[in-house]
XYZ file of N, CA and C in Angstrom:
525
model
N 32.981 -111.862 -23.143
C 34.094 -111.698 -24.058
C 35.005 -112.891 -23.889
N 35.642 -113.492 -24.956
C 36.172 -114.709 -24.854
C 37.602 -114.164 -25.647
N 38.401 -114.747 -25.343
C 39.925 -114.616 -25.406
C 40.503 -115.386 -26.325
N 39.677 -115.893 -27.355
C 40.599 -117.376 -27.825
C 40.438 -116.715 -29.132
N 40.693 -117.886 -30.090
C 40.840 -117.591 -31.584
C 39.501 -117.441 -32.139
N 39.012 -116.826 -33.220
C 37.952 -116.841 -33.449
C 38.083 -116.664 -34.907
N 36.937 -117.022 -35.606
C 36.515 -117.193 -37.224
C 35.448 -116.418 -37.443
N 35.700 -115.902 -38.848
C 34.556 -115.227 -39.552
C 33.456 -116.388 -39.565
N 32.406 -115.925 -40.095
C 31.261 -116.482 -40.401
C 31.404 -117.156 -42.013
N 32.021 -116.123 -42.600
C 32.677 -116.495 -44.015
C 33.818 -117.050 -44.028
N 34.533 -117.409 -43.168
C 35.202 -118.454 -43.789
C 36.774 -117.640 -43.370
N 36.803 -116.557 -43.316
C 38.015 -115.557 -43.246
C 38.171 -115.186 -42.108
N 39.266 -116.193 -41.537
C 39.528 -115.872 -40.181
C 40.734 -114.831 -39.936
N 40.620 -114.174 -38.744
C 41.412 -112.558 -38.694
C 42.897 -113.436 -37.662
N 42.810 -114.761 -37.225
C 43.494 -114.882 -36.276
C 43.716 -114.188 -35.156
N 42.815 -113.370 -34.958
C 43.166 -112.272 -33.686
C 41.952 -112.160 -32.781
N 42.051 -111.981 -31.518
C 40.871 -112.022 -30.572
C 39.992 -111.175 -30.957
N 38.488 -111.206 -30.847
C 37.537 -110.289 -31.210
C 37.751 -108.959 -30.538
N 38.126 -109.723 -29.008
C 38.208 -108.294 -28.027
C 39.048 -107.323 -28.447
N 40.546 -108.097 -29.130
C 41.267 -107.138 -29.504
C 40.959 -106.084 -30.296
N 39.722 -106.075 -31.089
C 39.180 -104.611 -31.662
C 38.470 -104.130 -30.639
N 37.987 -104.351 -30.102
C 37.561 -103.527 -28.591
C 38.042 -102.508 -27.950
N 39.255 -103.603 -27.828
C 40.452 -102.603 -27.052
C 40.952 -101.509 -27.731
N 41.620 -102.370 -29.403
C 41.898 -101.301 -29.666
C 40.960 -100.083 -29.779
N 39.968 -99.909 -29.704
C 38.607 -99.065 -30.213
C 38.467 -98.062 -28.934
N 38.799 -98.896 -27.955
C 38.485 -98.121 -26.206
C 39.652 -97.212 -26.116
N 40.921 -97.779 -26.479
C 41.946 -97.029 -26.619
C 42.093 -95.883 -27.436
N 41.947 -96.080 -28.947
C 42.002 -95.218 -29.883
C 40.733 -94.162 -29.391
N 39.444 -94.689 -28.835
C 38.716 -93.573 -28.322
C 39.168 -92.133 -26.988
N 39.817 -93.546 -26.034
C 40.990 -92.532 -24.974
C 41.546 -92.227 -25.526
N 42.481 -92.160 -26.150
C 43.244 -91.365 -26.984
C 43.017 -90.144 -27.284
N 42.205 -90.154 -28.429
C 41.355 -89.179 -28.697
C 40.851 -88.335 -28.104
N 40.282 -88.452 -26.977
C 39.626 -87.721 -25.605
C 40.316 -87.374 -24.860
N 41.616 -88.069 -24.941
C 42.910 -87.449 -23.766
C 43.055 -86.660 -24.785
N 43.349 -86.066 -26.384
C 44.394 -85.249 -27.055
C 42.851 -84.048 -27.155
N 41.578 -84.556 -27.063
C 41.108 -83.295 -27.374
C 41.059 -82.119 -26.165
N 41.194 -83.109 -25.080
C 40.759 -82.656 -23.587
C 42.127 -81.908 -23.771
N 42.698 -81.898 -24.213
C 44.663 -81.353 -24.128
C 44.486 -80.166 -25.150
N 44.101 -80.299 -25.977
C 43.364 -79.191 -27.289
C 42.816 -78.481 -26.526
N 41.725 -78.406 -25.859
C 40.403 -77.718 -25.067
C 41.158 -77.280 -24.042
N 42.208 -77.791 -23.363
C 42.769 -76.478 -22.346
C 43.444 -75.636 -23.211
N 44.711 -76.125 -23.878
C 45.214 -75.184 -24.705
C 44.659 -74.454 -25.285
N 43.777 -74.440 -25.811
C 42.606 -73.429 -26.368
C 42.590 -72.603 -25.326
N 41.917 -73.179 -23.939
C 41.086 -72.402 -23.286
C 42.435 -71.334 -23.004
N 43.569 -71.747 -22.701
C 44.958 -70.586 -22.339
C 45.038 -69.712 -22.861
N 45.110 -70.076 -24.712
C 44.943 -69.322 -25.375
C 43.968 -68.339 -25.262
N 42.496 -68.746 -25.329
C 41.587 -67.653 -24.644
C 41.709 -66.792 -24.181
N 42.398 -67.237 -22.946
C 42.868 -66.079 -22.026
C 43.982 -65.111 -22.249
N 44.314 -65.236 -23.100
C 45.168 -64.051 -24.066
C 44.463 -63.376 -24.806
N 44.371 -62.343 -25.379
C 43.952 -61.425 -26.622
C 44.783 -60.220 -26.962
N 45.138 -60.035 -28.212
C 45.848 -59.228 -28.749
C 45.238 -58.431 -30.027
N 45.085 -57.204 -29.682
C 44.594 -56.296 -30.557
C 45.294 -55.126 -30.805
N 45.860 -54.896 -32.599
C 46.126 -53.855 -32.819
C 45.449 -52.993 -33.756
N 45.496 -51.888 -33.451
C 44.537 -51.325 -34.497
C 45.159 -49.709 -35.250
N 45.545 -50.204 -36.285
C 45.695 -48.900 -37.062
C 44.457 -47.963 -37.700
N 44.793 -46.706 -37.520
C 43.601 -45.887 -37.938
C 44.227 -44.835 -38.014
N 43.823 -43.866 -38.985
C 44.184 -42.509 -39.831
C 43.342 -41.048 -38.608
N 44.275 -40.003 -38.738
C 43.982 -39.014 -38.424
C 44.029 -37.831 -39.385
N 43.261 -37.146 -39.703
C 43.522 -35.795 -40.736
C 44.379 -34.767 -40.118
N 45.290 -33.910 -40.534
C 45.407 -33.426 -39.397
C 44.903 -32.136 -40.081
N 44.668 -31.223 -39.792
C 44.685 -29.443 -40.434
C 45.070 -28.476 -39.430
N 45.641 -27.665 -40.140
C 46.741 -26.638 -39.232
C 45.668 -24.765 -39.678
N 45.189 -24.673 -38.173
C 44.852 -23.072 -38.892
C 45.149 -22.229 -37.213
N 45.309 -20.947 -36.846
C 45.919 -19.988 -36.343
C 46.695 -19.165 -36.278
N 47.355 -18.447 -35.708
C 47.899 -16.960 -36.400
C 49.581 -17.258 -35.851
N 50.579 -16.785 -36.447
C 51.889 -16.664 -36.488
C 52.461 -15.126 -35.997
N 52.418 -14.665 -34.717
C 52.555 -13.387 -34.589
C 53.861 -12.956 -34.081
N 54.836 -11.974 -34.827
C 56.060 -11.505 -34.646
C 56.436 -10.224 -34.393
N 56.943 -10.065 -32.890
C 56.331 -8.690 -32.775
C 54.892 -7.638 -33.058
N 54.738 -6.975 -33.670
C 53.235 -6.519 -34.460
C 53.243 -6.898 -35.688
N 53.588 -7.692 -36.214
C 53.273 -8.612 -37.445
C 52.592 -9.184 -36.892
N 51.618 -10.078 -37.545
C 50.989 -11.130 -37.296
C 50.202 -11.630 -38.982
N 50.532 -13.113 -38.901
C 50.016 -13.689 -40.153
C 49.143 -14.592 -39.938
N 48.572 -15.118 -40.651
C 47.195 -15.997 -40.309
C 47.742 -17.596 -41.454
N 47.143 -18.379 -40.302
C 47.628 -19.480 -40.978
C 46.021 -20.454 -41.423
N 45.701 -20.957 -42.241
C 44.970 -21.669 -42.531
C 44.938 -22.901 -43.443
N 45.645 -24.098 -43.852
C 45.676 -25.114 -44.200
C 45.130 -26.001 -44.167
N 44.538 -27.059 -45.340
C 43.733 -28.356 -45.046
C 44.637 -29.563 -45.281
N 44.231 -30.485 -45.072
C 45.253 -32.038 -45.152
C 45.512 -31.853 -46.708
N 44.955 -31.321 -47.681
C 45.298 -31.110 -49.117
C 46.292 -30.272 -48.867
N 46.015 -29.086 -48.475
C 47.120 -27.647 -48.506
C 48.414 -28.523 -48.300
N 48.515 -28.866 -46.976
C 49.574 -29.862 -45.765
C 50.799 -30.668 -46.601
N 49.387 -31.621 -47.731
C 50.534 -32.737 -48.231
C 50.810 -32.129 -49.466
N 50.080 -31.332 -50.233
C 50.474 -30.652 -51.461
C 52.047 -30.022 -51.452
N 51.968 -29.259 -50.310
C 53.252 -28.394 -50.174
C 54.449 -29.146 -49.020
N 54.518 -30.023 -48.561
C 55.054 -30.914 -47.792
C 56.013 -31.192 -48.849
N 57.450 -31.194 -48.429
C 58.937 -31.538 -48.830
C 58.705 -33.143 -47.816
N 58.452 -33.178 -46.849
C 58.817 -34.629 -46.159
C 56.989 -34.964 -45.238
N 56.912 -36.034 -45.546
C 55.898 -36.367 -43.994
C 55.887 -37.329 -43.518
N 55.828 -37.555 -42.807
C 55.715 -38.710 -42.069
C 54.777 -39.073 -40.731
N 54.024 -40.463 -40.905
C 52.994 -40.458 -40.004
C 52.835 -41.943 -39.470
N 52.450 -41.830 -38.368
C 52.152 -43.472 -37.912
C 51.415 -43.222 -36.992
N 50.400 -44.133 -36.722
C 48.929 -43.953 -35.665
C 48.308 -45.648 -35.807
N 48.425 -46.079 -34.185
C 47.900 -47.397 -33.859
C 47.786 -47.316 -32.452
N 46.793 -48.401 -32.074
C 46.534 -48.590 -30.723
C 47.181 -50.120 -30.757
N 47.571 -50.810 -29.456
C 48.243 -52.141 -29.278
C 47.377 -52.473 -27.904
N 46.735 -53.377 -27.643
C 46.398 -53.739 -26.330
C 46.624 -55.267 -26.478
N 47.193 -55.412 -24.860
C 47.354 -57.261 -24.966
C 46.986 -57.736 -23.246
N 46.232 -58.722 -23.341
C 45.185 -58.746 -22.426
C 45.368 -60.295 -22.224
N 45.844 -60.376 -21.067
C 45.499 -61.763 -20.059
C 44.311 -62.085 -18.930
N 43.208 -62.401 -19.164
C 42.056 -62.836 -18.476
C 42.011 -60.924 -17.994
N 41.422 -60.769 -16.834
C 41.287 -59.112 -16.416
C 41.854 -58.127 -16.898
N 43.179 -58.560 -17.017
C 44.477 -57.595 -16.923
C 44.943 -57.054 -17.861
N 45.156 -56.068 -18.744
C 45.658 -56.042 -19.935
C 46.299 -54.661 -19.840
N 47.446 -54.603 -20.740
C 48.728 -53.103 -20.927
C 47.991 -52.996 -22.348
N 48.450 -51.535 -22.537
C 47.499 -50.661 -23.542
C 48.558 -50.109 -23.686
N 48.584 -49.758 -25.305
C 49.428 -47.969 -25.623
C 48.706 -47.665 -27.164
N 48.907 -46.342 -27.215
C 47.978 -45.716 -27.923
C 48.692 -44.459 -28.927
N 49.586 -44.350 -29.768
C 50.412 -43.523 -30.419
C 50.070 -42.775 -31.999
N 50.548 -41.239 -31.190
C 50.550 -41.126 -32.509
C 51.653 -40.125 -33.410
N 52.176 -39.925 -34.415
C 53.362 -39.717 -34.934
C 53.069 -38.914 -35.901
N 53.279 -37.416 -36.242
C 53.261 -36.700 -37.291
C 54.254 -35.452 -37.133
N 55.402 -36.008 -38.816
C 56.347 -35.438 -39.087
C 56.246 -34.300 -40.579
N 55.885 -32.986 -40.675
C 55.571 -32.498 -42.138
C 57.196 -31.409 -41.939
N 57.686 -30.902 -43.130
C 58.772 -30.456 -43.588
C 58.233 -29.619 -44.459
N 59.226 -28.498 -44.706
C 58.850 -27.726 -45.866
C 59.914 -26.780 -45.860
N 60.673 -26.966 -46.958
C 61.387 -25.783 -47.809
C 60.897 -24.977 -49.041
N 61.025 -23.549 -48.680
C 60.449 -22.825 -49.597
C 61.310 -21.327 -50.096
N 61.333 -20.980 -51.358
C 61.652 -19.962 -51.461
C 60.770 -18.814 -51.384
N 61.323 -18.132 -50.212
C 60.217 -16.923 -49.998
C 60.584 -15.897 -51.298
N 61.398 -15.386 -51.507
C 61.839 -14.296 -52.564
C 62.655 -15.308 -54.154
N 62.311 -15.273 -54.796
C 63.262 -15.911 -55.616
C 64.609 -15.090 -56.186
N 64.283 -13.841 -56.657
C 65.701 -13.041 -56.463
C 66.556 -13.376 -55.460
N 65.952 -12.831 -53.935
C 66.999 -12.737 -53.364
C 67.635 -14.283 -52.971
N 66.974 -15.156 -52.968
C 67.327 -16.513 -52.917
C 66.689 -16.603 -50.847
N 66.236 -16.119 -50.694
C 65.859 -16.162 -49.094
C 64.973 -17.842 -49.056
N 65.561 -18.470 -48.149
C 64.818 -19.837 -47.838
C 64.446 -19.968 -46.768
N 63.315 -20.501 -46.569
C 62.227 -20.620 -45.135
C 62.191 -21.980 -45.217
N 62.346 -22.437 -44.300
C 62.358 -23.996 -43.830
C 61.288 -24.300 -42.133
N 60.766 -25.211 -42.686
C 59.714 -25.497 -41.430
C 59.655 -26.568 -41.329
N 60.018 -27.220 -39.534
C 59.301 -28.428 -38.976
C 58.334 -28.387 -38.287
N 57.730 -29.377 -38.357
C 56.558 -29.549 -37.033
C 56.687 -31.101 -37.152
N 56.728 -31.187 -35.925
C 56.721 -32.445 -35.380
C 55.628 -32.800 -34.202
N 55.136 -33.670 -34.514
C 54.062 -34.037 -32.978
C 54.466 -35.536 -32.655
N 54.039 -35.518 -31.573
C 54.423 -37.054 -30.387
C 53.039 -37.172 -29.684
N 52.099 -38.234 -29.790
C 51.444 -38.298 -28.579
C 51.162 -39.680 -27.942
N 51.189 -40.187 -27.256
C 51.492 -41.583 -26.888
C 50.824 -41.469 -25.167
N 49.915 -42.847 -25.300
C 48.730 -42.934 -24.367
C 49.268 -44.208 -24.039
N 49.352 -44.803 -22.496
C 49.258 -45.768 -22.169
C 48.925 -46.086 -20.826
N 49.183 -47.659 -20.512
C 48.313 -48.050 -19.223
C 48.385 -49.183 -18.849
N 47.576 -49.491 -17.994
C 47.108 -50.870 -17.334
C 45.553 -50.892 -17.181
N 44.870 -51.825 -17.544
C 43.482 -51.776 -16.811
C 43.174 -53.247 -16.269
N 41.971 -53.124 -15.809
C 41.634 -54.107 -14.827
C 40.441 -54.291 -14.756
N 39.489 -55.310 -15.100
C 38.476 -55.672 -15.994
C 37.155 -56.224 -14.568
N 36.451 -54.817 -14.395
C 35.866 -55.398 -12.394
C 34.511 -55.652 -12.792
N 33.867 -55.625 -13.547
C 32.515 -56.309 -13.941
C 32.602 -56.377 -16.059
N 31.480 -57.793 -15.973
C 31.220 -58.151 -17.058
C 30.257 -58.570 -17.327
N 29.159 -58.617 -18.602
C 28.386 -58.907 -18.465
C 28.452 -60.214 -19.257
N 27.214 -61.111 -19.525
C 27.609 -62.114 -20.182
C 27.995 -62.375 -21.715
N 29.471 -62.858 -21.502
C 30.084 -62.976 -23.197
C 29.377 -63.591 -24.488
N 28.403 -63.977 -24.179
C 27.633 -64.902 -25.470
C 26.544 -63.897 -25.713
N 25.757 -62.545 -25.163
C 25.015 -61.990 -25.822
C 25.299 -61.289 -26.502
N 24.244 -60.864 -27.349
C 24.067 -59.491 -28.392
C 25.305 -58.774 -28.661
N 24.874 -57.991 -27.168
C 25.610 -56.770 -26.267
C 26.390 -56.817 -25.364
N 27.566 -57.682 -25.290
C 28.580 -57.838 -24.284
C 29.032 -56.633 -23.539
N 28.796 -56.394 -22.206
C 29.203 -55.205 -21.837
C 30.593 -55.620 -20.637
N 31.363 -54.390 -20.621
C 32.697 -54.268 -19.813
C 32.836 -53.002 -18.462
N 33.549 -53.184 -17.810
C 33.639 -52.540 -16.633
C 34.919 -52.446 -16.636
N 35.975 -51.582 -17.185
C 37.292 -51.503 -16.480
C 37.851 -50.064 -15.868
N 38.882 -50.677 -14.867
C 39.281 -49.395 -14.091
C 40.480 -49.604 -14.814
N 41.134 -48.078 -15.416
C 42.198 -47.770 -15.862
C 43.554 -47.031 -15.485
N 44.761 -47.272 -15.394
C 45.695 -46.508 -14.495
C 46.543 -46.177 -15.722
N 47.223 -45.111 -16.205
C 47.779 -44.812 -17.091
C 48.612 -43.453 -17.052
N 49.297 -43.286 -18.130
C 49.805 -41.898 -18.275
C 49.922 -41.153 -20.112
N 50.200 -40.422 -20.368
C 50.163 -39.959 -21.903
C 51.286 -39.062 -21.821
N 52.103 -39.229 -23.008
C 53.282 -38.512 -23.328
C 53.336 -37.487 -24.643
N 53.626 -36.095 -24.424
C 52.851 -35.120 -25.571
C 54.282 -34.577 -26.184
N 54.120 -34.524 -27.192
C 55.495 -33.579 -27.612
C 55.117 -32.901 -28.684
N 55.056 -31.473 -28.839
C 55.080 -30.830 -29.996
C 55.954 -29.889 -30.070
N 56.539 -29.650 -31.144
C 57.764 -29.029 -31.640
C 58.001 -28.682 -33.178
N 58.179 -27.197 -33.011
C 58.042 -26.468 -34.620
C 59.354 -25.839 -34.248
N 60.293 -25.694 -35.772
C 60.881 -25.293 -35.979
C 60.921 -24.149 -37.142
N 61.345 -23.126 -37.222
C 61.489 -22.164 -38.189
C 62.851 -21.476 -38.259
N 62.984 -21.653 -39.426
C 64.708 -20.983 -40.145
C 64.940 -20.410 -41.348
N 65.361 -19.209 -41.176
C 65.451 -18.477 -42.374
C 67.332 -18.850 -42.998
Protein backbone atom coordinates (compact mmCIF):
# COMPACT_ATOMS: atom_id res chain seq x y z
CA UNK A 1 0.00 0.00 0.00
CA UNK A 2 1.51 3.28 -0.98
CA UNK A 3 0.57 6.61 0.59
CA UNK A 4 1.06 9.11 -2.13
CA UNK A 5 -1.17 10.62 -4.77
CA UNK A 6 -2.52 8.45 -7.20
CA UNK A 7 -4.42 8.59 -10.77
CA UNK A 8 -7.12 6.85 -12.45
CA UNK A 9 -6.24 4.86 -15.35
CA UNK A 10 -8.70 7.23 -17.19
CA UNK A 11 -7.41 10.12 -16.70
CA UNK A 12 -9.67 11.12 -13.46
CA UNK A 13 -7.71 11.55 -10.68
CA UNK A 14 -9.57 11.28 -7.04
CA UNK A 15 -6.56 13.24 -5.41
CA UNK A 16 -6.88 11.04 -2.47
CA UNK A 17 -4.80 7.98 -1.31
CA UNK A 18 -6.06 4.63 -2.61
CA UNK A 19 -5.67 3.34 0.96
CA UNK A 20 -7.91 5.93 2.04
CA UNK A 21 -10.91 3.79 0.68
CA UNK A 22 -9.58 0.97 2.56
CA UNK A 23 -9.72 2.55 5.58
CA UNK A 24 -12.57 4.07 5.10
CA UNK A 25 -14.16 0.51 4.13
CA UNK A 26 -12.34 -1.27 7.37
CA UNK A 27 -13.92 1.34 9.37
CA UNK A 28 -17.37 1.68 7.98
CA UNK A 29 -17.18 -2.30 8.21
CA UNK A 30 -16.19 -1.89 12.25
CA UNK A 31 -18.66 0.18 12.55
CA UNK A 32 -21.15 -1.78 11.45
CA UNK A 33 -20.07 -4.86 13.47
CA UNK A 34 -19.58 -2.78 16.57
CA UNK A 35 -23.54 -1.38 16.08
CA UNK A 36 -24.78 -4.89 15.14
CA UNK A 37 -22.83 -6.67 17.95
CA UNK A 38 -24.71 -3.73 20.20
CA UNK A 39 -28.18 -4.72 18.36
CA UNK A 40 -27.49 -8.57 19.14
CA UNK A 41 -27.06 -7.95 22.88
CA UNK A 42 -29.87 -5.66 23.09
CA UNK A 43 -31.90 -8.08 21.44
CA UNK A 44 -30.53 -10.79 23.35
CA UNK A 45 -31.86 -8.57 26.88
CA UNK A 46 -34.74 -8.13 25.35
CA UNK A 47 -35.08 -11.92 24.97
CA UNK A 48 -34.82 -12.33 28.25
CA UNK A 49 -37.97 -10.57 28.97
CA UNK A 50 -41.42 -11.88 27.83
CA UNK A 51 -44.70 -10.51 28.37
CA UNK A 52 -47.91 -12.22 27.88
CA UNK A 53 -51.41 -11.22 28.26
CA UNK A 54 -54.18 -13.09 27.50
CA UNK A 55 -57.81 -12.30 27.46
CA UNK A 56 -60.37 -15.06 27.25
CA UNK A 57 -64.23 -15.37 27.87
CA UNK A 58 -65.99 -17.46 30.47
CA UNK A 59 -69.84 -18.46 30.17
CA UNK A 60 -71.07 -18.28 33.24
CA UNK A 61 -74.67 -20.23 34.09
CA UNK A 62 -76.34 -20.05 37.36
CA UNK A 63 -78.59 -23.25 38.39
CA UNK A 64 -79.49 -24.46 42.24
CA UNK A 65 -82.12 -24.03 44.70
CA UNK A 66 -82.95 -20.74 46.81
CA UNK A 67 -84.36 -22.16 50.10
CA UNK A 68 -86.32 -19.95 52.77
CA UNK A 69 -87.33 -21.51 55.61
CA UNK A 70 -89.62 -24.50 53.90
CA UNK A 71 -89.90 -22.63 50.78
CA UNK A 72 -87.57 -23.56 48.49
CA UNK A 73 -87.27 -22.40 44.72
CA UNK A 74 -85.22 -23.78 42.04
CA UNK A 75 -83.03 -21.73 40.09
CA UNK A 76 -81.97 -22.57 36.56
CA UNK A 77 -80.48 -19.99 34.05
CA UNK A 78 -78.27 -20.01 30.88
CA UNK A 79 -75.73 -17.14 29.77
CA UNK A 80 -78.94 -16.22 27.45
CA UNK A 81 -81.46 -16.32 30.50
CA UNK A 82 -78.38 -14.19 32.61
CA UNK A 83 -77.87 -11.38 29.94
CA UNK A 84 -81.49 -11.26 28.65
CA UNK A 85 -82.79 -10.26 32.08
CA UNK A 86 -79.61 -8.44 33.45
CA UNK A 87 -80.33 -4.55 34.39
CA UNK A 88 -76.27 -4.22 34.71
CA UNK A 89 -73.17 -6.66 33.90
CA UNK A 90 -70.14 -6.45 34.02
CA UNK A 91 -67.13 -8.69 33.24
CA UNK A 92 -63.39 -8.82 32.81
CA UNK A 93 -61.16 -12.08 32.52
CA UNK A 94 -57.25 -12.09 31.59
CA UNK A 95 -54.17 -13.75 32.53
CA UNK A 96 -50.79 -11.28 32.68
CA UNK A 97 -47.45 -13.12 33.04
CA UNK A 98 -44.03 -11.27 32.77
CA UNK A 99 -41.00 -13.31 32.74
CA UNK A 100 -37.24 -12.54 33.09
CA UNK A 101 -34.95 -15.52 31.93
CA UNK A 102 -36.39 -18.40 34.82
CA UNK A 103 -38.32 -16.16 36.83
CA UNK A 104 -41.56 -14.84 36.06
CA UNK A 105 -44.86 -13.15 38.37
CA UNK A 106 -48.20 -14.38 37.09
CA UNK A 107 -51.84 -13.20 37.92
CA UNK A 108 -54.81 -14.63 36.65
CA UNK A 109 -58.39 -12.68 37.20
CA UNK A 110 -61.56 -12.90 36.97
CA UNK A 111 -64.56 -10.32 37.37
CA UNK A 112 -68.33 -10.92 37.13
CA UNK A 113 -70.86 -8.25 38.05
CA UNK A 114 -74.92 -9.16 36.94
CA UNK A 115 -77.84 -6.83 38.54
CA UNK A 116 -81.37 -7.18 38.31
CA UNK A 117 -84.43 -5.21 39.18
CA UNK A 118 -87.69 -6.67 38.89
CA UNK A 119 -91.21 -6.25 39.58
CA UNK A 120 -92.42 -9.22 41.37
CA UNK A 121 -96.27 -8.12 41.67
CA UNK A 122 -97.15 -5.25 39.45
CA UNK A 123 -100.22 -4.11 41.50
CA UNK A 124 -98.68 -4.13 44.50
CA UNK A 125 -95.56 -2.41 43.13
CA UNK A 126 -93.22 -5.04 45.26
CA UNK A 127 -89.47 -4.78 43.82
CA UNK A 128 -86.81 -7.52 44.03
CA UNK A 129 -83.43 -6.42 43.36
CA UNK A 130 -80.40 -8.80 42.98
CA UNK A 131 -76.56 -8.71 43.07
CA UNK A 132 -74.10 -11.20 42.50
CA UNK A 133 -70.86 -10.38 42.33
CA UNK A 134 -67.76 -12.74 41.90
CA UNK A 135 -63.88 -12.00 42.44
CA UNK A 136 -61.37 -14.59 41.59
CA UNK A 137 -57.80 -13.72 41.20
CA UNK A 138 -54.80 -16.30 40.91
CA UNK A 139 -51.32 -15.37 41.35
CA UNK A 140 -47.59 -16.17 41.83
CA UNK A 141 -44.08 -16.62 41.18
CA UNK A 142 -42.56 -19.48 39.25
CA UNK A 143 -39.27 -20.71 38.57
CA UNK A 144 -38.37 -22.36 35.37
CA UNK A 145 -35.95 -25.85 36.72
CA UNK A 146 -35.76 -27.82 33.47
CA UNK A 147 -36.13 -27.14 29.71
CA UNK A 148 -36.04 -28.78 26.90
CA UNK A 149 -34.56 -27.54 23.72
CA UNK A 150 -36.15 -24.11 22.42
CA UNK A 151 -35.77 -24.65 18.62
CA UNK A 152 -37.85 -27.98 18.46
CA UNK A 153 -41.25 -29.01 17.39
CA UNK A 154 -42.20 -29.52 21.01
CA UNK A 155 -40.55 -27.19 23.40
CA UNK A 156 -41.11 -28.55 26.74
CA UNK A 157 -41.04 -26.63 30.41
CA UNK A 158 -40.49 -27.58 33.99
CA UNK A 159 -41.69 -24.96 36.47
CA UNK A 160 -42.08 -24.92 40.20
CA UNK A 161 -44.84 -22.56 41.23
CA UNK A 162 -45.43 -20.56 44.60
CA UNK A 163 -48.65 -18.66 44.66
CA UNK A 164 -51.91 -17.79 46.28
CA UNK A 165 -55.72 -17.13 44.84
CA UNK A 166 -58.16 -14.63 46.13
CA UNK A 167 -62.11 -15.69 45.99
CA UNK A 168 -64.94 -13.44 46.65
CA UNK A 169 -68.48 -14.18 46.09
CA UNK A 170 -71.27 -12.13 47.18
CA UNK A 171 -75.14 -12.00 46.47
CA UNK A 172 -77.29 -9.65 47.53
CA UNK A 173 -81.15 -9.74 47.81
CA UNK A 174 -83.74 -6.87 48.64
CA UNK A 175 -87.16 -6.57 48.67
Amino acid sequence: IRFGRTSQPSGRGTGRPRCCHVVVAIVALAVTLAAAGSAHAKSQKLRDWTFTFTPYAWIPEVSGKIKVNNAELPIDASIVDLLKNSDRAGVFLGALEIRYKKLSVYGDSTYLSLGFDKTLLPVSGLQLKTDVEFIFVDFGLTYRVLEGEPNTVQPWTIDVLAGGRYSSQEYKLAL
